CSV table of C-alpha atoms in Angstrom, one decimal:
chain,number,residue,atom,x,y,z
A,1,MET,CA,112.8,290.9,15.9
A,2,SER,CA,111.5,292.1,12.1
A,3,SER,CA,112.1,295.4,11.4
A,4,SER,CA,109.4,295.2,8.6
A,5,ALA,CA,106.5,295.0,10.8
A,6,HIS,CA,107.1,298.2,12.5
A,7,ARG,CA,106.9,301.9,11.1
A,8,ASP,CA,109.4,302.8,8.7
A,9,THR,CA,108.6,306.7,8.6
A,10,GLY,CA,108.7,309.1,11.1
A,11,HIS,CA,105.4,309.6,13.1
A,12,ASP,CA,104.1,313.4,13.2
A,13,PRO,CA,100.9,313.4,15.6
A,14,ALA,CA,100.7,316.6,14.5
A,15,ALA,CA,100.3,315.9,11.1
A,16,ALA,CA,97.6,313.4,11.7
A,17,GLY,CA,95.0,316.7,12.1
A,18,PRO,CA,94.0,320.1,13.4
A,19,GLY,CA,95.4,319.0,17.1
A,20,PRO,CA,94.6,317.9,20.2
A,21,ASP,CA,90.9,318.6,20.1
A,22,ARG,CA,90.5,316.7,16.9
A,23,LEU,CA,87.5,313.9,17.0
A,24,TRP,CA,88.7,311.0,15.2
A,25,SER,CA,86.3,308.6,13.6
A,26,VAL,CA,86.6,304.9,14.2
A,27,GLN,CA,87.4,304.2,10.5
A,28,ASP,CA,90.2,306.9,10.4
A,29,HIS,CA,91.7,305.4,13.5
A,30,LEU,CA,91.5,301.9,12.2
A,31,ASP,CA,92.8,303.6,8.8
A,32,ASP,CA,96.3,304.8,10.8
A,33,VAL,CA,96.5,301.6,12.4
A,34,LEU,CA,96.8,299.6,9.6
A,35,ALA,CA,98.6,301.7,7.2
A,36,THR,CA,101.5,301.8,9.8
A,37,VAL,CA,101.5,298.1,10.5
A,38,ARG,CA,103.2,295.7,8.4
A,39,PRO,CA,102.8,291.9,7.9
A,40,LEU,CA,106.1,290.1,9.2
A,41,ASP,CA,109.0,288.7,7.4
A,42,PRO,CA,108.8,285.2,5.9
A,43,ILE,CA,111.2,282.5,7.7
A,44,GLU,CA,111.7,279.0,6.9
A,45,LEU,CA,110.1,276.9,9.7
A,46,ASN,CA,110.1,273.3,10.9
A,47,LEU,CA,106.2,272.1,10.4
A,48,LEU,CA,105.2,272.2,13.9
A,49,ASP,CA,106.5,275.5,14.3
A,50,ALA,CA,104.7,276.4,11.8
A,51,GLN,CA,101.5,275.6,13.0
A,52,GLY,CA,99.0,278.3,13.0
A,53,CYS,CA,101.6,280.8,10.6
A,54,VAL,CA,100.1,282.3,7.4
A,55,LEU,CA,101.8,280.5,4.0
A,56,VAL,CA,104.0,282.4,1.9
A,57,ASP,CA,104.2,280.6,-1.4
A,58,ASP,CA,101.9,278.5,-3.2
A,59,ILE,CA,102.9,274.5,-2.6
A,60,THR,CA,103.1,272.5,-5.5
A,61,VAL,CA,102.7,268.3,-5.3
A,62,PRO,CA,106.0,267.1,-6.2
A,63,LEU,CA,104.7,263.7,-6.3
A,64,SER,CA,101.2,262.0,-6.5
A,65,LEU,CA,99.1,260.9,-3.3
A,66,PRO,CA,98.8,258.4,-2.9
A,67,PRO,CA,102.2,257.4,-5.1
A,68,PHE,CA,101.0,254.1,-6.3
A,69,ASP,CA,98.2,251.9,-6.5
A,70,ASN,CA,97.3,250.4,-3.3
A,71,SER,CA,94.5,248.7,-1.2
A,72,SER,CA,92.3,249.9,0.6
A,73,MET,CA,91.1,246.9,2.3
A,74,ASP,CA,92.8,243.6,3.9
A,75,GLY,CA,92.2,241.1,1.6
A,76,TYR,CA,93.5,239.3,-1.2
A,77,ALA,CA,94.9,240.8,-4.6
A,78,VAL,CA,93.5,238.9,-7.3
A,79,ARG,CA,92.5,239.0,-11.3
A,80,VAL,CA,89.0,239.5,-12.4
A,81,THR,CA,88.3,236.6,-14.3
A,82,ASP,CA,89.9,234.1,-11.9
A,83,VAL,CA,86.8,235.4,-9.5
A,84,ALA,CA,84.2,236.0,-11.8
A,85,GLY,CA,80.5,234.1,-11.0
A,86,ALA,CA,81.7,233.2,-7.5
A,87,SER,CA,79.6,232.4,-4.6
A,88,GLU,CA,79.8,230.8,-1.3
A,89,GLU,CA,78.1,227.5,-3.5
A,90,PHE,CA,80.7,227.4,-6.4
A,91,PRO,CA,83.9,229.6,-4.5
A,92,ALA,CA,86.6,230.6,-6.9
A,93,VAL,CA,89.9,228.5,-5.2
A,94,LEU,CA,93.1,230.6,-6.0
A,95,GLU,CA,96.9,229.6,-5.1
A,96,VAL,CA,98.3,232.0,-2.5
A,97,VAL,CA,101.6,232.9,-4.1
A,98,GLY,CA,102.5,235.3,-0.4
A,99,ASP,CA,102.0,238.3,1.7
A,100,VAL,CA,101.8,241.9,0.2
A,101,ALA,CA,102.5,243.9,3.4
A,102,ALA,CA,102.4,247.9,3.6
A,103,GLY,CA,106.1,249.2,2.9
A,104,GLN,CA,107.1,245.9,1.1
A,105,THR,CA,109.3,246.5,-1.3
A,106,ASP,CA,109.7,242.9,-3.2
A,107,PRO,CA,107.1,242.9,-5.3
A,108,ILE,CA,105.0,239.6,-6.1
A,109,ALA,CA,103.3,238.9,-9.0
A,110,VAL,CA,99.8,237.6,-9.2
A,111,GLY,CA,99.5,235.4,-12.2
A,112,PRO,CA,96.0,233.5,-13.4
A,113,GLY,CA,94.7,231.1,-10.4
A,114,GLN,CA,96.9,233.0,-8.3
A,115,ALA,CA,95.9,235.3,-5.0
A,116,ALA,CA,98.6,237.3,-2.8
A,117,ARG,CA,97.6,238.0,0.5
A,118,ILE,CA,97.3,242.0,0.6
A,119,MET,CA,97.4,244.3,3.8
A,120,THR,CA,95.6,247.8,3.7
A,121,GLY,CA,97.9,250.8,2.0
A,122,ALA,CA,99.9,247.9,0.6
A,123,PRO,CA,101.0,248.4,-3.2
A,124,LEU,CA,98.4,246.2,-5.9
A,125,PRO,CA,100.9,243.6,-6.6
A,126,PRO,CA,101.7,243.2,-10.9
A,127,GLY,CA,99.3,241.3,-12.7
A,128,ALA,CA,96.2,242.0,-9.9
A,129,GLU,CA,93.3,243.8,-11.0
A,130,ALA,CA,91.1,244.1,-7.8
A,131,VAL,CA,91.2,243.1,-4.3
A,132,VAL,CA,88.4,241.2,-2.7
A,133,PRO,CA,88.1,241.9,1.1
A,134,VAL,CA,89.0,239.1,3.6
A,135,GLU,CA,85.4,238.8,4.6
A,136,TRP,CA,84.4,237.3,1.3
A,137,THR,CA,86.9,234.5,1.9
A,138,ASP,CA,87.7,232.0,3.9
A,139,GLY,CA,91.2,233.6,5.2
A,140,GLY,CA,93.1,230.2,4.0
A,141,SER,CA,91.2,228.2,6.8
A,142,GLY,CA,88.7,225.8,4.3
A,143,GLU,CA,86.5,226.4,7.0
A,144,GLY,CA,83.9,229.1,5.2
A,145,PRO,CA,83.7,232.7,5.8
A,146,VAL,CA,86.0,234.6,8.2
A,147,ALA,CA,85.5,237.9,9.9
A,148,GLY,CA,89.1,239.3,9.4
A,149,MET,CA,92.6,238.2,9.2
A,150,ARG,CA,94.4,236.2,12.0
A,151,ALA,CA,97.9,237.8,12.6
A,152,ARG,CA,100.8,236.2,10.6
A,153,SER,CA,102.8,235.4,13.6
A,154,LEU,CA,99.5,233.5,14.8
A,155,ALA,CA,98.8,231.8,10.9
A,156,PRO,CA,101.7,231.7,8.8
A,157,GLU,CA,99.8,229.1,6.7
A,158,GLY,CA,97.5,232.2,5.6
A,159,ALA,CA,100.3,233.5,3.1
A,160,GLU,CA,100.4,230.4,1.2
A,161,GLY,CA,98.3,227.4,0.3
A,162,HIS,CA,94.7,228.1,-1.1
A,163,VAL,CA,92.4,230.7,-0.8
A,164,GLN,CA,88.7,230.4,-1.0
A,165,VAL,CA,86.8,233.0,-2.6
A,166,TYR,CA,82.9,233.5,-2.5
A,167,ARG,CA,82.1,236.8,-4.1
A,168,PRO,CA,83.4,238.3,-7.7
A,169,ALA,CA,84.9,241.7,-7.8
A,170,GLU,CA,85.3,243.9,-10.7
A,171,GLU,CA,88.1,245.8,-12.3
A,172,ARG,CA,90.2,248.3,-9.9
A,173,ALA,CA,87.7,247.1,-6.7
A,174,HIS,CA,88.8,248.1,-3.5
A,175,VAL,CA,92.4,250.1,-5.2
A,176,ARG,CA,93.3,253.4,-4.3
A,177,ALA,CA,94.8,254.6,-7.8
A,178,LYS,CA,98.0,256.8,-8.0
A,179,GLY,CA,97.3,260.1,-7.7
A,180,SER,CA,93.5,260.2,-6.9
A,181,ASP,CA,93.9,262.1,-4.0
A,182,VAL,CA,96.3,265.0,-5.3
A,183,ARG,CA,98.4,264.7,-8.4
A,184,SER,CA,102.3,265.4,-9.4
A,185,GLY,CA,102.2,269.3,-10.6
A,186,ASP,CA,98.3,269.8,-8.6
A,187,ARG,CA,98.6,273.1,-5.8
A,188,ALA,CA,98.2,271.5,-3.0
A,189,LEU,CA,97.8,275.1,-0.6
A,190,ALA,CA,97.8,278.5,-1.7
A,191,ALA,CA,99.7,281.5,-0.3
A,192,GLY,CA,97.9,283.0,2.2
A,193,THR,CA,96.6,279.8,3.9
A,194,VAL,CA,97.0,279.4,7.9
A,195,LEU,CA,98.5,276.6,8.2
A,196,GLY,CA,96.0,274.2,10.8
A,197,PRO,CA,96.8,270.0,11.6
A,198,PRO,CA,95.1,269.4,8.1
A,199,GLN,CA,97.0,271.6,6.2
A,200,ILE,CA,100.6,270.2,8.1
A,201,GLY,CA,99.3,266.5,7.4
A,202,LEU,CA,99.5,267.3,3.7
A,203,LEU,CA,102.9,268.9,3.7
A,204,ALA,CA,104.3,265.8,5.3
A,205,ALA,CA,102.3,263.5,3.0
A,206,ILE,CA,103.8,265.3,0.3
A,207,GLY,CA,107.4,265.2,2.0
A,208,ARG,CA,107.8,268.8,2.8
A,209,GLY,CA,109.6,269.3,6.6
A,210,THR,CA,110.1,272.9,6.5
A,211,VAL,CA,107.9,275.9,4.9
A,212,ARG,CA,108.1,279.0,4.2
A,213,VAL,CA,105.7,281.3,6.5
A,214,ARG,CA,104.9,284.4,8.2
A,215,PRO,CA,105.5,283.7,12.1
A,216,ARG,CA,103.0,284.4,14.0
A,217,PRO,CA,103.3,287.7,15.9
A,218,ARG,CA,105.0,288.1,19.4
A,219,VAL,CA,102.2,290.4,21.2
A,220,VAL,CA,103.2,291.7,25.0
A,221,VAL,CA,100.1,292.8,26.8
A,222,LEU,CA,100.0,294.7,29.8
A,223,SER,CA,97.8,296.6,32.2
A,224,THR,CA,98.1,299.5,34.4
A,225,GLY,CA,96.9,300.8,37.8
A,226,SER,CA,98.0,300.7,41.4
A,227,GLU,CA,94.4,299.2,42.3
A,228,LEU,CA,95.0,296.2,40.3
A,229,VAL,CA,95.8,292.7,42.0
A,230,GLN,CA,96.5,289.6,40.2
A,231,PRO,CA,93.4,286.8,40.8
A,232,ASP,CA,93.9,284.5,43.5
A,233,GLU,CA,95.6,287.4,46.3
A,234,GLN,CA,93.6,288.9,48.9
A,235,LEU,CA,91.5,292.1,48.0
A,236,ALA,CA,92.2,295.2,50.0
A,237,PRO,CA,89.7,298.3,50.4
A,238,GLY,CA,90.0,299.9,46.9
A,239,GLN,CA,91.3,296.9,45.0
A,240,ILE,CA,89.9,294.9,42.1
A,241,TYR,CA,91.5,292.3,40.0
A,242,ASP,CA,93.0,292.6,37.2
A,243,SER,CA,90.9,291.2,34.4
A,244,ASN,CA,92.0,293.1,31.4
A,245,SER,CA,95.1,291.7,30.9
A,246,PHE,CA,93.6,288.1,31.2
A,247,ALA,CA,91.1,288.8,28.0
A,248,LEU,CA,93.3,290.7,25.9
A,249,THR,CA,95.8,288.0,26.1
A,250,ALA,CA,93.5,285.2,25.6
A,251,ALA,CA,92.2,287.7,22.6
A,252,ALA,CA,95.7,288.1,21.0
A,253,ARG,CA,96.1,284.3,21.2
A,254,ASP,CA,92.4,283.9,19.9
A,255,ALA,CA,93.5,286.2,16.7
A,256,GLY,CA,96.5,284.1,16.2
A,257,ALA,CA,99.5,285.9,17.7
A,258,ILE,CA,102.1,284.3,20.6
A,259,ALA,CA,101.0,286.2,23.7
A,260,TYR,CA,102.7,287.3,26.8
A,261,ARG,CA,100.8,288.6,29.5
A,262,VAL,CA,102.6,291.0,31.9
A,263,GLY,CA,101.3,291.1,35.4
A,264,ALA,CA,99.9,294.9,36.2
A,265,VAL,CA,102.2,298.0,36.3
A,266,ALA,CA,101.4,300.8,39.2
A,267,ASP,CA,100.9,303.8,38.4
A,268,ASP,CA,104.4,305.2,38.1
A,269,ALA,CA,105.5,306.5,34.7
A,270,GLU,CA,108.9,305.7,35.2
A,271,THR,CA,108.1,302.1,36.0
A,272,LEU,CA,105.6,301.7,33.4
A,273,ARG,CA,108.4,303.2,30.7
A,274,ALA,CA,111.3,300.7,31.9
A,275,THR,CA,108.6,297.6,31.9
A,276,ILE,CA,107.8,298.3,28.1
A,277,GLU,CA,111.7,299.0,27.3
A,278,ASP,CA,112.4,295.8,29.0
A,279,GLN,CA,109.6,293.8,27.1
A,280,LEU,CA,110.5,295.4,23.6
A,281,VAL,CA,113.0,292.0,22.9
A,282,ARG,CA,110.1,289.9,22.7
A,283,ALA,CA,107.7,292.0,21.1
A,284,ASP,CA,106.3,292.8,17.4
A,285,LEU,CA,103.3,294.9,19.0
A,286,MET,CA,102.9,296.2,21.9
A,287,VAL,CA,99.4,296.8,23.7
A,288,THR,CA,98.7,298.3,27.3
A,289,THR,CA,95.2,298.9,28.8
A,290,GLY,CA,94.3,301.8,31.2
A,291,GLY,CA,96.1,305.4,31.7
A,292,VAL,CA,94.6,306.3,28.5
A,293,SER,CA,92.1,309.1,29.9
A,294,VAL,CA,92.2,312.9,30.8
A,295,GLY,CA,92.9,311.9,35.1
A,296,ALA,CA,95.8,312.9,37.0
A,297,TYR,CA,96.4,309.3,37.3
A,298,ASP,CA,96.6,308.4,33.4
A,299,VAL,CA,100.0,306.9,33.6
A,300,VAL,CA,100.2,305.8,30.1
A,301,LYS,CA,99.6,308.9,28.5
A,302,GLU,CA,101.8,310.3,31.1
A,303,ALA,CA,104.7,307.9,30.1
A,304,LEU,CA,104.2,307.9,26.4
A,305,ALA,CA,103.3,311.2,25.0
A,306,HIS,CA,106.5,311.8,24.8
A,307,VAL,CA,108.8,309.0,24.3
A,308,GLY,CA,109.5,310.3,20.7
A,309,ASP,CA,112.7,312.3,21.5
A,310,GLU,CA,115.9,313.0,19.9
A,311,ASP,CA,117.2,309.5,21.2
A,312,GLU,CA,114.3,307.7,19.2
A,313,PRO,CA,113.9,309.5,16.1
A,314,GLY,CA,110.2,308.6,14.4
A,315,GLY,CA,109.1,307.1,17.5
A,316,GLY,CA,106.4,308.4,19.6
A,317,VAL,CA,102.4,307.8,20.7
A,318,ASP,CA,99.6,309.8,19.4
A,319,PHE,CA,96.8,310.3,22.4
A,320,ARG,CA,93.5,310.8,20.4
A,321,LYS,CA,89.8,311.1,21.4
A,322,LEU,CA,87.6,308.6,18.8
A,323,ALA,CA,84.2,309.5,17.9
A,324,MET,CA,82.8,306.0,19.7
A,325,GLN,CA,81.3,304.2,22.8
A,326,PRO,CA,82.7,302.6,24.4
A,327,GLY,CA,86.1,303.3,23.8
A,328,LYS,CA,86.5,307.2,23.6
A,329,PRO,CA,90.1,307.8,24.6
A,330,GLN,CA,93.0,305.3,22.6
A,331,GLY,CA,96.3,306.0,21.8
A,332,PHE,CA,98.5,304.7,18.9
A,333,GLY,CA,102.2,305.3,18.0
A,334,SER,CA,105.6,303.2,18.1
A,335,VAL,CA,108.3,302.9,20.7
A,336,GLY,CA,111.9,301.6,21.1
A,337,PRO,CA,114.8,301.5,18.6
A,338,ASP,CA,112.5,299.2,16.2
A,339,HIS,CA,109.8,301.6,16.3
A,340,THR,CA,107.5,298.7,17.8
A,341,PRO,CA,103.7,299.2,17.2
A,342,LEU,CA,102.0,300.3,20.4
A,343,LEU,CA,98.3,300.3,21.3
A,344,ALA,CA,96.6,302.0,23.9
A,345,LEU,CA,93.3,301.0,25.0
A,346,PRO,CA,91.1,302.0,27.7
A,347,GLY,CA,90.5,300.7,31.1
A,348,ASN,CA,87.6,299.9,31.5
A,349,PRO,CA,86.9,296.4,30.7
A,350,VAL,CA,83.9,296.4,28.1
A,351,SER,CA,86.2,299.9,26.5
A,352,SER,CA,89.0,297.5,26.3
A,353,TYR,CA,87.5,294.6,25.0
A,354,VAL,CA,86.0,296.2,22.1
A,355,SER,CA,88.8,298.3,21.3
A,356,PHE,CA,90.8,295.0,20.6
A,357,GLU,CA,88.2,293.8,18.5
A,358,LEU,CA,88.2,296.9,16.1
A,359,PHE,CA,91.6,298.0,16.4
A,360,VAL,CA,94.6,295.4,17.7
A,361,ARG,CA,92.5,292.2,16.3
A,362,PRO,CA,93.2,293.7,12.8
A,363,ALA,CA,96.8,294.8,13.3
A,364,ILE,CA,97.5,291.2,14.4
A,365,ARG,CA,96.1,289.8,11.7
A,366,THR,CA,98.1,292.3,9.3
A,367,LEU,CA,101.3,291.5,10.9
A,368,MET,CA,100.5,287.9,9.9
A,369,GLY,CA,100.0,288.7,6.2
A,370,LEU,CA,96.5,287.7,6.1
A,371,PRO,CA,94.5,289.1,3.2
A,372,ASP,CA,91.1,289.7,5.6
A,373,VAL,CA,92.0,291.0,8.7
A,374,HIS,CA,88.1,291.7,10.2
A,375,ARG,CA,85.8,289.8,12.3
A,376,PRO,CA,83.0,288.7,10.0
A,377,THR,CA,79.8,290.9,10.0
A,378,ALA,CA,76.1,290.5,9.3
A,379,THR,CA,73.0,291.9,9.6
A,380,ALA,CA,70.6,290.9,11.9
A,381,SER,CA,66.9,292.2,13.4
A,382,LEU,CA,67.0,294.0,16.9
A,383,ALA,CA,65.3,291.9,19.2
A,384,ALA,CA,64.6,294.6,22.2
A,385,ASP,CA,61.9,295.5,24.4
A,386,LYS,CA,62.2,298.8,23.7
A,387,ALA,CA,64.0,301.1,21.5
A,388,LEU,CA,68.1,301.4,21.9
A,389,THR,CA,69.3,304.9,22.6
A,390,SER,CA,72.8,306.1,20.7
A,391,PRO,CA,74.8,309.4,21.7
A,392,LYS,CA,74.5,311.9,18.5
A,393,GLY,CA,77.9,311.8,16.8
A,394,ARG,CA,79.3,308.4,18.1
A,395,ARG,CA,79.3,305.1,16.7
A,396,GLN,CA,78.2,302.7,19.6
A,397,PHE,CA,78.9,299.1,19.9
A,398,LEU,CA,76.9,297.3,22.1
A,399,ARG,CA,77.0,293.6,23.0
A,400,GLY,CA,74.6,290.9,21.5
A,401,SER,CA,73.5,287.8,21.5
A,402,HIS,CA,73.4,287.0,17.5
A,403,ALA,CA,71.6,284.0,16.9
A,404,GLY,CA,68.9,282.7,13.6
A,405,GLY,CA,68.7,286.2,11.8
A,406,SER,CA,68.3,288.3,14.9
A,407,VAL,CA,70.3,289.9,17.5
A,408,THR,CA,69.4,290.7,21.8
A,409,PRO,CA,71.2,292.9,23.6
A,410,VAL,CA,73.4,291.8,26.6
A,411,GLY,CA,73.8,294.0,29.7
A,412,GLY,CA,73.5,297.8,29.3
A,413,SER,CA,75.9,300.4,27.9
A,414,GLY,CA,78.3,300.5,30.8
A,415,SER,CA,82.1,300.0,29.8
A,416,HIS,CA,82.4,298.2,33.8
A,417,LEU,CA,79.8,295.5,32.6
A,418,VAL,CA,82.4,292.2,32.4
A,419,ALA,CA,79.4,289.9,33.0
A,420,ALA,CA,77.4,290.7,30.3
A,421,LEU,CA,80.6,290.8,28.0
A,422,ALA,CA,80.8,287.1,28.7
A,423,GLN,CA,77.3,286.6,27.6
A,424,ALA,CA,77.9,288.3,24.0
A,425,ASN,CA,78.9,286.9,20.5
A,426,ALA,CA,78.5,290.1,18.6
A,427,LEU,CA,78.6,293.6,18.6
A,428,ILE,CA,75.6,295.8,17.9
A,429,VAL,CA,76.7,298.7,15.6
A,430,VAL,CA,74.8,301.9,15.9
A,431,PRO,CA,75.9,304.4,13.7
A,432,GLU,CA,76.9,308.0,14.3
A,433,ASP,CA,73.7,309.6,12.9
A,434,THR,CA,71.5,307.1,14.7
A,435,GLU,CA,70.0,308.1,18.1
A,436,SER,CA,67.7,305.8,18.6
A,437,VAL,CA,66.7,302.2,17.0
A,438,GLU,CA,63.9,300.5,17.4
A,439,PRO,CA,62.5,296.7,18.2
A,440,GLY,CA,62.5,295.3,14.7
A,441,THR,CA,65.2,297.4,13.0
A,442,GLU,CA,68.0,295.4,10.7
A,443,VAL,CA,71.0,296.3,12.2
A,444,GLU,CA,75.0,296.0,11.6
A,445,VAL,CA,76.6,293.1,14.0
A,446,VAL,CA,80.5,292.2,14.2
A,447,LEU,CA,80.4,288.5,14.7
A,448,LEU,CA,82.9,288.0,17.6
A,449,GLY,CA,83.2,284.0,17.6
């Protein structure tokens, strides 16, 4: 585990504010998280292993692409003067001196009155100035225009004898010039680029088999609650299915992480501490959901509020109240000998997901080394039947459906409304000092997808 990702200074919850009664702003809590999390150390990875990772250094092209002039068509490599004025009535008749196939190393020279049968991607032979597509010729058959080349094994005579060309060609016609894609010395990819399939293809094309990147962070997600049951199991009275760990693991993967989901942990502090300790070996970031409020069974708070003991100097998790709705109770700190960052999120599904988007996703993107870690935002006109209300002093995040410059609230403000969350593609932001928002008002939205 890369220690650079973790807290390298002591975490003193008391230094963060006046005490447990402090009401943190959303921005202050986010700033504290991002000031603590550090990008993972760079490593060298094989190309396919680097997919989804962030490039550390600029990549300079060592050789031009394409590395040589080559044909963009199946046809015949010719000299321009030899096909000038060619037509179906008066075709140019050229001697075929052989085949030029892709990967061929023995060049065939094309002299006056000659042509070489050439395949797409094959190097333009010495003496040739253009390529005429096979459809402009008789393919060496002497029977008029053809639709394409027959396989060499079926028509070996096509590589010798004569070919009739029915149309003229300009110089460099159907020729891909050396360096027409990128030239030697050009910057192929800039540092900070996320490597997707096209970028990996480019790296392979310029001969790079490995690349230096920041690895995708490993995120362990676990939910807490004795009432939680895994999907596909039978519910007993008072039980519910564990949805949070699935949603957050999927969200972590969507953010770019390698995410591991841990089954729900019962409301027992010792069990939770042991589970977290077991998971630290594969975690660059820990995320818990549930058990952070003020109830008698809020096990995360019970288990982690005092982990910063003499055996782990600098560790500890600070449990806070934030001036936001949903998601007022939050926890943040570090655990384990490497001071692995841990974010403890509320247990209500909407509170949990909104908290992930606001705090965990930026932390993951910071671990990746990305320059911009936040979801994009936009301004939209509120499309609603009535005014939205919001508690004074709280920044409210409502689910919304955003399209065409307007946003429509989805569901109510309840933090348990999973179905409404599944229909939303944005969060409507209502500032702390706003208690009512009338329809038609311009509002800020956080775009989720």
